[in-house]
Coordinates of N, CA and C in Angstrom, one line a residue:
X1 N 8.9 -15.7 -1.7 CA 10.3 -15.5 -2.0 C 10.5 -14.1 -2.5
X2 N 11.8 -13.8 -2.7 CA 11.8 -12.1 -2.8 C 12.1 -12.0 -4.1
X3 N 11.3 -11.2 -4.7 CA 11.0 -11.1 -6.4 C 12.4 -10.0 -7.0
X4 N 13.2 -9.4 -5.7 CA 14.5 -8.6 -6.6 C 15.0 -8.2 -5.4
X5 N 16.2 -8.0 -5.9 CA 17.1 -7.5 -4.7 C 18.0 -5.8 -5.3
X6 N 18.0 -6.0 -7.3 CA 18.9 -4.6 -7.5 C 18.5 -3.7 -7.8
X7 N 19.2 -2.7 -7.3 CA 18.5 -1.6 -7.7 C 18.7 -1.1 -9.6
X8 N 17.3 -0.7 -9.7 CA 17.2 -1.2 -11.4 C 16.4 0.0 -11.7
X9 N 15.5 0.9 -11.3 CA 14.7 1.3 -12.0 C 14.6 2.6 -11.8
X10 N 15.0 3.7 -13.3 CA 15.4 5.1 -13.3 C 14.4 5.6 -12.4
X11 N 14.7 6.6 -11.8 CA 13.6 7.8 -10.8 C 13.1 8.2 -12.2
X12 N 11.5 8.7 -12.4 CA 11.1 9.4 -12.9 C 11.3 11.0 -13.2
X13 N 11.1 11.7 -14.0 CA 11.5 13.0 -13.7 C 10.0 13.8 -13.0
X14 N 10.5 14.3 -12.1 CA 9.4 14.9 -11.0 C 9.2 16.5 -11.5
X15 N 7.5 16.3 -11.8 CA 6.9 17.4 -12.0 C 7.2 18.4 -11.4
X16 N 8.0 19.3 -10.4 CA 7.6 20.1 -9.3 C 6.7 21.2 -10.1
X17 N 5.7 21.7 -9.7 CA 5.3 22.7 -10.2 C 5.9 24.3 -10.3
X18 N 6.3 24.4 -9.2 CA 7.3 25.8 -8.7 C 9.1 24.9 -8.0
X19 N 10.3 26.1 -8.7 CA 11.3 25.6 -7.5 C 11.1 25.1 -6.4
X20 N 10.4 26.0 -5.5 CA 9.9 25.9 -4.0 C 9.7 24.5 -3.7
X21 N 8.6 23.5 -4.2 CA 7.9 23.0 -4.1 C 9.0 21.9 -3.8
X22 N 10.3 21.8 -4.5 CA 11.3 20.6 -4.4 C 11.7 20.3 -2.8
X23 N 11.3 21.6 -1.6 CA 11.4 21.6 -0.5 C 9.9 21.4 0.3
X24 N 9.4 21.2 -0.3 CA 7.9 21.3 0.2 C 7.3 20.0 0.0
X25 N 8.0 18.8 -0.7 CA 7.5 17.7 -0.7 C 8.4 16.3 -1.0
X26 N 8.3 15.4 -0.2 CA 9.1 14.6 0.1 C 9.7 13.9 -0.8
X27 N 11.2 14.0 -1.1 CA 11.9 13.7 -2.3 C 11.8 12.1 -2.1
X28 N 12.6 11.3 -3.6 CA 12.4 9.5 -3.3 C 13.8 9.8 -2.6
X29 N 13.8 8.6 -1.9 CA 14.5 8.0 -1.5 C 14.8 6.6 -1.0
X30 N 15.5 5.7 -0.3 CA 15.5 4.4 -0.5 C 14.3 3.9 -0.6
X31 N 13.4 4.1 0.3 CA 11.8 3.4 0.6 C 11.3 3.7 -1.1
X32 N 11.1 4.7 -1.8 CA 10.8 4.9 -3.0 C 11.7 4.2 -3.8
X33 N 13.0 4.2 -3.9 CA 13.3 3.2 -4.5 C 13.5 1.5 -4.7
X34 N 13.4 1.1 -3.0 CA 12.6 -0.5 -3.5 C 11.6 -0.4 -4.0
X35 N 10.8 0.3 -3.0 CA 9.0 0.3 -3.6 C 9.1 0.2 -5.2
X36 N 10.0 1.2 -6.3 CA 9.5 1.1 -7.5 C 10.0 -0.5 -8.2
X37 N 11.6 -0.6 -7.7 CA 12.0 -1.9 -7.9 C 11.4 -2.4 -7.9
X38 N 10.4 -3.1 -6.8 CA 9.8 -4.4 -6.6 C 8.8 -4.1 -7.2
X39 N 8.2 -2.8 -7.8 CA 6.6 -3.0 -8.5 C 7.1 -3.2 -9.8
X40 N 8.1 -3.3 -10.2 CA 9.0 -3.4 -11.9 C 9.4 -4.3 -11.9
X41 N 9.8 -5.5 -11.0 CA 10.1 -6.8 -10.8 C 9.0 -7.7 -10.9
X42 N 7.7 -7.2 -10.7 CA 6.8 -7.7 -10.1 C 5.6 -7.4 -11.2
X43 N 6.1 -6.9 -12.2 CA 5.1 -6.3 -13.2 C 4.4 -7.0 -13.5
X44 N 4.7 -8.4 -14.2 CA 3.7 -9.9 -14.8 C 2.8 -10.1 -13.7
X45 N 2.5 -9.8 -12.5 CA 1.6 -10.0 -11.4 C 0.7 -9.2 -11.3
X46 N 1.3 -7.8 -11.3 CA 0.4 -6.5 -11.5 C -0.2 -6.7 -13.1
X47 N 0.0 -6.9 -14.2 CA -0.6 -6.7 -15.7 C -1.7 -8.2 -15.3
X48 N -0.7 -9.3 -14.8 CA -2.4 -10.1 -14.6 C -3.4 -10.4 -13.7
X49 N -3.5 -9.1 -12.8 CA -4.6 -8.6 -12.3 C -5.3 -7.9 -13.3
X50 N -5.3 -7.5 -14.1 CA -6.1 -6.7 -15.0 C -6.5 -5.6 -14.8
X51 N -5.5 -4.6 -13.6 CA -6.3 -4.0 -13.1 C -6.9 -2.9 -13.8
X52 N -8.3 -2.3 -13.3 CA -8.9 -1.0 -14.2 C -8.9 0.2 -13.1
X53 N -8.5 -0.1 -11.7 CA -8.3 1.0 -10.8 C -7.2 0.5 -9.7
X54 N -6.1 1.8 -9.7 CA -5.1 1.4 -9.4 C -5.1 3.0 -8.3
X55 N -4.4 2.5 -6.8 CA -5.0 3.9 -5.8 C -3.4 3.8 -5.5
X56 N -2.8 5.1 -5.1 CA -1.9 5.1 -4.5 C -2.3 6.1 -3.3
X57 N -1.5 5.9 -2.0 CA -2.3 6.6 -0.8 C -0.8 7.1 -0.4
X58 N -0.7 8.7 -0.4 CA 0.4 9.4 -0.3 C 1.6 9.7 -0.8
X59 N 1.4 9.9 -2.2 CA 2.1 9.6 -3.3 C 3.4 10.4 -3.4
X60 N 3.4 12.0 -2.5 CA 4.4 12.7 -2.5 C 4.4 13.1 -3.7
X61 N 5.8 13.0 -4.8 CA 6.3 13.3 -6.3 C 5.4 12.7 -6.7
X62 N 4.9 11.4 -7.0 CA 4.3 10.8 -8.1 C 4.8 10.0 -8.5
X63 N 6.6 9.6 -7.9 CA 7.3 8.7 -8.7 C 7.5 7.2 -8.8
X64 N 6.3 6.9 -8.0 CA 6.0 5.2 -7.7 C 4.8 5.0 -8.9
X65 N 3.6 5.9 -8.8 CA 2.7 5.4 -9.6 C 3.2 5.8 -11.2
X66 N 4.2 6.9 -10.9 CA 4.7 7.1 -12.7 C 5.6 6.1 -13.0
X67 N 6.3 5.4 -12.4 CA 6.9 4.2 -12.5 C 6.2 3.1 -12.4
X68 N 5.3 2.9 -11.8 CA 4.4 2.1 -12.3 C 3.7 1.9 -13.6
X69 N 3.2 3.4 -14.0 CA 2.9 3.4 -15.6 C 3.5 2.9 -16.6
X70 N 5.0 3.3 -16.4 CA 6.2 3.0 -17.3 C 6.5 1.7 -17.2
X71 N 6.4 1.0 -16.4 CA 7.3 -0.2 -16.2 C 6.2 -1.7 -16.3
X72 N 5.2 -1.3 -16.1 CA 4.3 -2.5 -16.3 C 3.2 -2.5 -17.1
X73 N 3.7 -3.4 -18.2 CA 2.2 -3.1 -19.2 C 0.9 -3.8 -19.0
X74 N 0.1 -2.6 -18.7 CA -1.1 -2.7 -18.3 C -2.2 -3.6 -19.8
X75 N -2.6 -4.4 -19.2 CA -3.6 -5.1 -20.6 C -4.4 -4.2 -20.8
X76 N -5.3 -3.0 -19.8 CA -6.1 -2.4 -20.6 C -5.8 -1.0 -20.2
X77 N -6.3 0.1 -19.9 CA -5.6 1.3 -19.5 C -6.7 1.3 -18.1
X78 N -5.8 1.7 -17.2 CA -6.6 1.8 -15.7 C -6.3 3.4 -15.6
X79 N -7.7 3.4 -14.8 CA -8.1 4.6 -13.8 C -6.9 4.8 -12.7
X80 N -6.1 5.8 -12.4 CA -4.8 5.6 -11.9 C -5.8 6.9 -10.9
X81 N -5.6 6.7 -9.5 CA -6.1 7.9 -8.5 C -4.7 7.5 -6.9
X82 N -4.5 9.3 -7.0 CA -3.2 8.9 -6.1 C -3.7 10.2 -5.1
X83 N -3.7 10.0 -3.7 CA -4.4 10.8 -2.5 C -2.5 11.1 -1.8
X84 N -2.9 13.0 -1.1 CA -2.0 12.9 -0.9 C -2.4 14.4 0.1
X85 N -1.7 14.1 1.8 CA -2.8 15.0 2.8 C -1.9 16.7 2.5
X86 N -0.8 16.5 1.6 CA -0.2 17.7 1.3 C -0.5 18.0 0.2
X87 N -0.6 19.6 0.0 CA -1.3 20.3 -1.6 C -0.3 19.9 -2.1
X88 N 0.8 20.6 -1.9 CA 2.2 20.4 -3.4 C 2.7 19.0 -3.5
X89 N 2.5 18.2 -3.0 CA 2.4 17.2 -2.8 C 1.7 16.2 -4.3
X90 N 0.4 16.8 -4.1 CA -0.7 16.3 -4.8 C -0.2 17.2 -6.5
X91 N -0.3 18.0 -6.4 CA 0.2 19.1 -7.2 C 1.6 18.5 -8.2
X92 N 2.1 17.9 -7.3 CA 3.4 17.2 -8.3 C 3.4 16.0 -8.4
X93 N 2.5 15.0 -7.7 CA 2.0 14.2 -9.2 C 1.4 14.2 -9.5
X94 N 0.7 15.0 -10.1 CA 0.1 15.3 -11.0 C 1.3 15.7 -12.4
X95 N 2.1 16.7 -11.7 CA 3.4 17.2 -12.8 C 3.6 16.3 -13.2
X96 N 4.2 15.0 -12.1 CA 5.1 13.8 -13.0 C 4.3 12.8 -13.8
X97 N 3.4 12.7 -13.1 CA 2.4 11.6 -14.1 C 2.7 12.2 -15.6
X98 N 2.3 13.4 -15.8 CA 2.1 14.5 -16.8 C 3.1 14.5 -17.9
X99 N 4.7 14.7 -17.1 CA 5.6 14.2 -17.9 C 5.9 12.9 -18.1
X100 N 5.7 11.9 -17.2 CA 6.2 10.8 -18.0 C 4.8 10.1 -19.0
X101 N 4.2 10.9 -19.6 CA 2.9 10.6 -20.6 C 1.8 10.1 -20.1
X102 N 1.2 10.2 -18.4 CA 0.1 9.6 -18.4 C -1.0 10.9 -18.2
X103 N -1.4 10.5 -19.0 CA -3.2 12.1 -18.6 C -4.3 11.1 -18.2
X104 N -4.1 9.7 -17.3 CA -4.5 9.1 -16.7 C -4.9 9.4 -15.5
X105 N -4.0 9.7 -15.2 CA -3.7 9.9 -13.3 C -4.4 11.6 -12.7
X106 N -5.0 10.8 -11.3 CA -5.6 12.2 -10.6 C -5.4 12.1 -9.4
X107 N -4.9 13.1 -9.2 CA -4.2 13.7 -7.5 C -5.3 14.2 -6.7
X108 N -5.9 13.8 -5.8 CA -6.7 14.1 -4.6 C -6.4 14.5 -3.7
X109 N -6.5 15.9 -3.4 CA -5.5 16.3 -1.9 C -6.6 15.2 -0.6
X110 N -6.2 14.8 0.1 CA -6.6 14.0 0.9 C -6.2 12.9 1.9
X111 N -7.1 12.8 3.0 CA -6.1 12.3 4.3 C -6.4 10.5 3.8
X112 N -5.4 10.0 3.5 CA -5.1 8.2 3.1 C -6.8 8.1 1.9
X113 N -7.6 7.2 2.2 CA -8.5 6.9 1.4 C -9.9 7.7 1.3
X114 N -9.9 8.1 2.5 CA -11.0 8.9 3.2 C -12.0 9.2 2.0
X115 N -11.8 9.9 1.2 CA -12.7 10.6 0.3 C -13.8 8.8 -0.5
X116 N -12.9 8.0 -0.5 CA -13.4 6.8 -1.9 C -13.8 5.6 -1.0
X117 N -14.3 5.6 0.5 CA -14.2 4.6 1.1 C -15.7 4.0 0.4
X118 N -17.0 4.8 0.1 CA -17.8 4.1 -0.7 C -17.6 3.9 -1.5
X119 N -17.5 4.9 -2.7 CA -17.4 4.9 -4.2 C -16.4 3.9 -4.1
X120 N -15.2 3.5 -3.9 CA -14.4 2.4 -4.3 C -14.4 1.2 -3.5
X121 N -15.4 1.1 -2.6 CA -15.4 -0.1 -1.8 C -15.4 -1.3 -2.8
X122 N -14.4 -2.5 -2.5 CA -14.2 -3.2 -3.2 C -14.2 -3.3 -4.5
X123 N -13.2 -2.2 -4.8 CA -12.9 -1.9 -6.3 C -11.6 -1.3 -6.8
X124 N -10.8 -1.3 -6.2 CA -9.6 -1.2 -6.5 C -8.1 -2.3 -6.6
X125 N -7.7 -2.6 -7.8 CA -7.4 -3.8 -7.8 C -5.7 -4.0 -8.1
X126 N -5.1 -2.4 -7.5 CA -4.0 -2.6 -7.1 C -3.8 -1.3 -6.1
X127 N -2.9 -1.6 -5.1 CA -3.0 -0.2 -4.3 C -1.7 -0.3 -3.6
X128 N -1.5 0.9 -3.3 CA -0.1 1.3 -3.2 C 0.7 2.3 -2.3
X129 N 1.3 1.7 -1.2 CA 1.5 2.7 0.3 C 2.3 2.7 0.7
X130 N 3.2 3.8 0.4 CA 4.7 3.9 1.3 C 4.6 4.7 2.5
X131 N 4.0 4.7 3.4 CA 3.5 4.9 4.6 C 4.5 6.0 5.4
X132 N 4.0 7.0 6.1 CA 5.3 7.4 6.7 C 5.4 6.4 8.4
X133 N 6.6 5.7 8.2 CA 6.6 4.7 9.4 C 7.6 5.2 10.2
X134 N 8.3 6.3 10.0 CA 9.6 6.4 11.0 C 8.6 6.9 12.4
X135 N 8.9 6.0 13.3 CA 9.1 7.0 15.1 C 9.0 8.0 15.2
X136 N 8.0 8.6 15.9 CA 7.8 9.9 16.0 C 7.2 10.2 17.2
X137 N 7.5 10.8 18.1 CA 6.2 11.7 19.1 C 5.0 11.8 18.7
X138 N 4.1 11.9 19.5 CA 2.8 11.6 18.5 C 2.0 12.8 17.9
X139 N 2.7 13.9 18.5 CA 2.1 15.2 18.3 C 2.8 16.0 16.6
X140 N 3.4 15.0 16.3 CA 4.2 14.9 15.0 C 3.1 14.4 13.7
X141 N 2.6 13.7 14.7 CA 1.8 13.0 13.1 C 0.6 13.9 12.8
X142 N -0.1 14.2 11.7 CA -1.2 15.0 11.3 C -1.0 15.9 10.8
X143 N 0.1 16.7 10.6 CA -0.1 17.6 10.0 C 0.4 17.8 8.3
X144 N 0.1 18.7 7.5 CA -0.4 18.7 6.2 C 0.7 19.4 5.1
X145 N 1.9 18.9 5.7 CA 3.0 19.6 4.9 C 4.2 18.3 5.2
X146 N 5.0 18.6 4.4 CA 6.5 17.5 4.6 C 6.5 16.5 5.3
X147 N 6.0 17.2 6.2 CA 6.6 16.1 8.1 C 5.4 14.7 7.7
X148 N 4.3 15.1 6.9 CA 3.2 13.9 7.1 C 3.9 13.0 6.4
X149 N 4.9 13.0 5.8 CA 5.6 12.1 4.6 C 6.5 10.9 5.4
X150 N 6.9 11.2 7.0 CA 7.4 10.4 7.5 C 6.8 10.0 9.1
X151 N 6.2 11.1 9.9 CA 5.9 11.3 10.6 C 4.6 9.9 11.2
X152 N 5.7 9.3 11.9 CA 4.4 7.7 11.9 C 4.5 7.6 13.7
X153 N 4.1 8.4 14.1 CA 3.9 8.3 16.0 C 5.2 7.1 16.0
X154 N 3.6 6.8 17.4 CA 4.9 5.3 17.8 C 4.7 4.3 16.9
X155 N 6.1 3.8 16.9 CA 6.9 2.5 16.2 C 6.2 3.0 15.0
X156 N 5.8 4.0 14.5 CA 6.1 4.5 12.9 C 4.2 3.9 12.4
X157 N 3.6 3.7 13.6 CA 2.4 2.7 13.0 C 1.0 3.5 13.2
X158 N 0.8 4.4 13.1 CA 0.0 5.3 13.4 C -0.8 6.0 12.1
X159 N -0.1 6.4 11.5 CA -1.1 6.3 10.0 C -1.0 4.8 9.3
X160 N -0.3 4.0 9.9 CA -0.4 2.3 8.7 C -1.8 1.4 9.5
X161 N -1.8 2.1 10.5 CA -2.9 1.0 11.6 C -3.9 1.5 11.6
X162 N -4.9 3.0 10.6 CA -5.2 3.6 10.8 C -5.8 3.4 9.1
X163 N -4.8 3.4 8.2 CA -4.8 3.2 6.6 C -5.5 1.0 6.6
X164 N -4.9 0.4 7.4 CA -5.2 -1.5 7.5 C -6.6 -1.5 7.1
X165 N -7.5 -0.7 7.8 CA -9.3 -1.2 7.5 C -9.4 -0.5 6.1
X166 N -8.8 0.2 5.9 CA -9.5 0.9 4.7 C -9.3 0.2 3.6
X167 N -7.5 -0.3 3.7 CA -7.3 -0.8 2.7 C -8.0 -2.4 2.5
X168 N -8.5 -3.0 3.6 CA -9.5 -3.9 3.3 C -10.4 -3.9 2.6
X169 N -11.1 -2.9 2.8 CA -12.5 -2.1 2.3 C -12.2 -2.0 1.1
X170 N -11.1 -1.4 0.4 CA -11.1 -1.2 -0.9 C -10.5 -2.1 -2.1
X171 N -10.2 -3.0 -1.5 CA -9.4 -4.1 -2.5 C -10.2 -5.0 -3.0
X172 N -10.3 -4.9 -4.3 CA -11.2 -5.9 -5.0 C -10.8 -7.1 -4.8
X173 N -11.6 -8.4 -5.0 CA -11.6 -10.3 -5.0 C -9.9 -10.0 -6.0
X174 N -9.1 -10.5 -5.3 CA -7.8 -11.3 -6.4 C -7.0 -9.6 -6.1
X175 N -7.6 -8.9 -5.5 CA -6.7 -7.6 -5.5 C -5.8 -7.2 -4.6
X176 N -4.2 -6.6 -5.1 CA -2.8 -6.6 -5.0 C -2.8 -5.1 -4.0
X177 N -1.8 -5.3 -3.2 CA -1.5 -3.9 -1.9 C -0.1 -4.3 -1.7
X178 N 0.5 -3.5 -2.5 CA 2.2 -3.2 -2.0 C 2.5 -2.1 -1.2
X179 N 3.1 -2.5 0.7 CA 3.5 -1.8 1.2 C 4.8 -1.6 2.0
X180 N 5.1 -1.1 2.4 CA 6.3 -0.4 2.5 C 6.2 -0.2 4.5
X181 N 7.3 -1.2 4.8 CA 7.4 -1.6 6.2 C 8.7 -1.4 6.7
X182 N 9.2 -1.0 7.4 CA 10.2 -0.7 8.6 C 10.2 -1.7 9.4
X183 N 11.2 -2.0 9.9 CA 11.6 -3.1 10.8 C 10.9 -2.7 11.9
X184 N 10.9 -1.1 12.9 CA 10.3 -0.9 13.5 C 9.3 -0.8 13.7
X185 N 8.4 -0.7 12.6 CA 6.8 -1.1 12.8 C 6.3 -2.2 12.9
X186 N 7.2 -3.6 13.6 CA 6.9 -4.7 13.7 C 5.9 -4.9 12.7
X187 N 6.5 -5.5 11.2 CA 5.9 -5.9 10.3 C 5.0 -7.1 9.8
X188 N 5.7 -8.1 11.2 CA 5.0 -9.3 10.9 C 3.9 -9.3 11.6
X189 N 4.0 -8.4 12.5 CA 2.3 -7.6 13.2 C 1.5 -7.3 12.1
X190 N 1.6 -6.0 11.8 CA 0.9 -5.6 10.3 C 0.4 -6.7 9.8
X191 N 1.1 -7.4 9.1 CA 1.1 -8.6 7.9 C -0.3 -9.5 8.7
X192 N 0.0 -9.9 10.3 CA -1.2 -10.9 10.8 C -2.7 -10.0 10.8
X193 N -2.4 -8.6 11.2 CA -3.7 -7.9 11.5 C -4.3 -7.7 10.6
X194 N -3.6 -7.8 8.8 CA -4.0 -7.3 7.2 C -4.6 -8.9 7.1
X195 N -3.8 -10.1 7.6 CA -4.4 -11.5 7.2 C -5.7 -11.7 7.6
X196 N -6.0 -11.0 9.3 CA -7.3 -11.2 9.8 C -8.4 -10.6 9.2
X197 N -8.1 -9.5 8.3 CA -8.9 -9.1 7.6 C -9.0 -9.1 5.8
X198 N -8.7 -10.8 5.6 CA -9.0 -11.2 4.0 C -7.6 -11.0 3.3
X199 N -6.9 -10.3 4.1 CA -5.8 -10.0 3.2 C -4.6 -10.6 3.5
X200 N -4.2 -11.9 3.0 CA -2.9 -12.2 3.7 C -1.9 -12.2 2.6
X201 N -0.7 -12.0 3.0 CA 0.9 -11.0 2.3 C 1.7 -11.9 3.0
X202 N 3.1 -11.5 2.3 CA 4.2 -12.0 2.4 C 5.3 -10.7 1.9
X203 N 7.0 -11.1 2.4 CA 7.4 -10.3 2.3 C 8.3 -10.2 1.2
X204 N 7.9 -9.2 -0.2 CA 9.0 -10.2 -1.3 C 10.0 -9.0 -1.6
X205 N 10.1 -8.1 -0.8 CA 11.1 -7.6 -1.5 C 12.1 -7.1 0.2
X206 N 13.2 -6.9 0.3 CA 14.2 -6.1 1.4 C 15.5 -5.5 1.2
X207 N 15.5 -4.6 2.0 CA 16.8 -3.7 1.6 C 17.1 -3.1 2.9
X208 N 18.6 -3.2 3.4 CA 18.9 -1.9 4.5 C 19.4 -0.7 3.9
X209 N 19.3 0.1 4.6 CA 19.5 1.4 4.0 C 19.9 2.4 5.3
X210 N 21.0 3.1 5.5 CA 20.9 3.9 6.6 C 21.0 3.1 7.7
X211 N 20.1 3.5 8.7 CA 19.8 2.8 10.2 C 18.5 2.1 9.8
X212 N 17.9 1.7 8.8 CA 16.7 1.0 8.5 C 16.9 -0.2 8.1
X213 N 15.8 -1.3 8.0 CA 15.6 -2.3 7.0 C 14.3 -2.2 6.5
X214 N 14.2 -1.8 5.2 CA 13.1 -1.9 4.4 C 12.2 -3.1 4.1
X215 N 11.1 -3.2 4.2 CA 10.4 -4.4 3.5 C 9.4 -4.0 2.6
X216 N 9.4 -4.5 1.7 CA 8.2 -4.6 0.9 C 7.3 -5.9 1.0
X217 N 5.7 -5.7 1.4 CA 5.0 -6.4 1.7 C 3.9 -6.6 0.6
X218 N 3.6 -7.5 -0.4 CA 2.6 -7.8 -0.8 C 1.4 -8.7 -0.8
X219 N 0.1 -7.7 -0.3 CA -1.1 -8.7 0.2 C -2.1 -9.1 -1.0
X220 N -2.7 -10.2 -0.4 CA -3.7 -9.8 -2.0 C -4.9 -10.1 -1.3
X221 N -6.3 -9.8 -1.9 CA -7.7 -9.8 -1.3 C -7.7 -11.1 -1.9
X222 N -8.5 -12.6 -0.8 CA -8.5 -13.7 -0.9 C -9.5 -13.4 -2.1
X223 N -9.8 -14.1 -3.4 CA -11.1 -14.0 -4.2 C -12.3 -14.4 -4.2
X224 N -12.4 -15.5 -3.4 CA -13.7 -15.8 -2.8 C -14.2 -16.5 -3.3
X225 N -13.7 -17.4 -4.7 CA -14.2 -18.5 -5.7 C -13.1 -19.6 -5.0
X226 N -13.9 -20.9 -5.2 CA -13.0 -22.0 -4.7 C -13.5 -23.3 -6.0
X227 N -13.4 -22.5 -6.9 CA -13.4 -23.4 -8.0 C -12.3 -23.5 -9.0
X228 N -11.1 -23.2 -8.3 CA -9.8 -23.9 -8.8 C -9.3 -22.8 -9.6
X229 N -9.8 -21.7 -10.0 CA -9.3 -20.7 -10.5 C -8.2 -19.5 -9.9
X230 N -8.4 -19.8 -8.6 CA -8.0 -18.4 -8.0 C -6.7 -18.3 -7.7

């Protein structure tokens, strides 16, 4: 069922490091603002996972996982790591984390998970992807400035079909993946290809916006005990 429908939760104030940078990296907008809604609606789910490592994969500003910080109280303090294939990008969340009080959080310049696919295999126990899914030419996607913030080939699925195995790989037993879907990236596609791989989701949050409809998708890693706990 869908965990919120209003819009509720202040934008963070964004680190930019230089003026410049306010053009150099992808400002929030509706997709960032369900995204934080539903992780602020959804906080009692996120706090009892327990999580101790929390990934965000193309974080832009910062203002999903610094909203995350703020809005959900964590039982213990987690390792917060947010990857991001643009420098200023990376560079400002870091700023925002900074200002909204977390000296938690570390910005990775880096293409989706690439860098942590060992070290964090099956260890991350909340993760977090606003994907760039708009349509694009395909000679659009890849590159390391602005445009990667939206820039999703065809039907927008090109870095999300590309990010699916990894994010398998890295989600701990009982562990949470909130993402961020477009109507045109046939989402109930996504949703069966993430089920075939341990991970099956549902859609609890939507919003139109523009020429879009937003979804928010949350999967969880099946846990693998079947002694009534899980």
């Amino acid at each position: 069922g869908n965990v919120m429908a209003a819009r509720a939760v202040r934008v963070p104030e964004i680190g930019f490091p230089s003026p410049e940078d306010e053009h150099a990296v992808y400002e929030p907008a509706e997709d960032t603002y369900l995204l934080m809604d539903t992780i602020a609606a959804d906080a009692a789910t996120i706090a009892s996972a327990r999580p101790a490592v929390i990934l965000e994969l193309g974080s832009g500003t910062g203002c999903v996982s610094a909203a995350l910080f703020r809005e959900v109280s964590l039982p213990t303090p987690a390792l917060m790591l947010c990857t991001d294939v643009n420098e200023r990008a990376a560079l400002t969340t870091v700023g925002t984390a900074r200002l909204g009080g977390n000296r938690r959080l570390d910005a990775v310049l880096a293409d989706l998970a690439c860098p942590f696919s060992a070290r964090l295999a099956a260890s991350v126990d909340v993760l977090v992807f606003n994907p760039p899914y708009v349509p694009t030419p395909a000679e659009e996607v890849g590159a390391a400035d602005i445009r990667a913030a939206w820039a999703g080939g065809k039907d927008g699925r090109e870095v999300i079909d590309r990010a699916l195995p990894q994010i398998a790989a890295l989600l701990s037993p009982g562990g949470l993946c909130y993402m961020v879907l477009e109507a045109r990236n046939h989402p109930e596609e996504v949703a069966a290809r993430l089920a075939t791989l341990g991970l099956p989701g549902e859609c609890i949050a939507s919003r139109k916006a523009m020429n879009e409809r937003l979804d928010i998708y949350r999967f969880r890693r099946e846990s693998g005990r079947d002694d009534g706990d899980a």
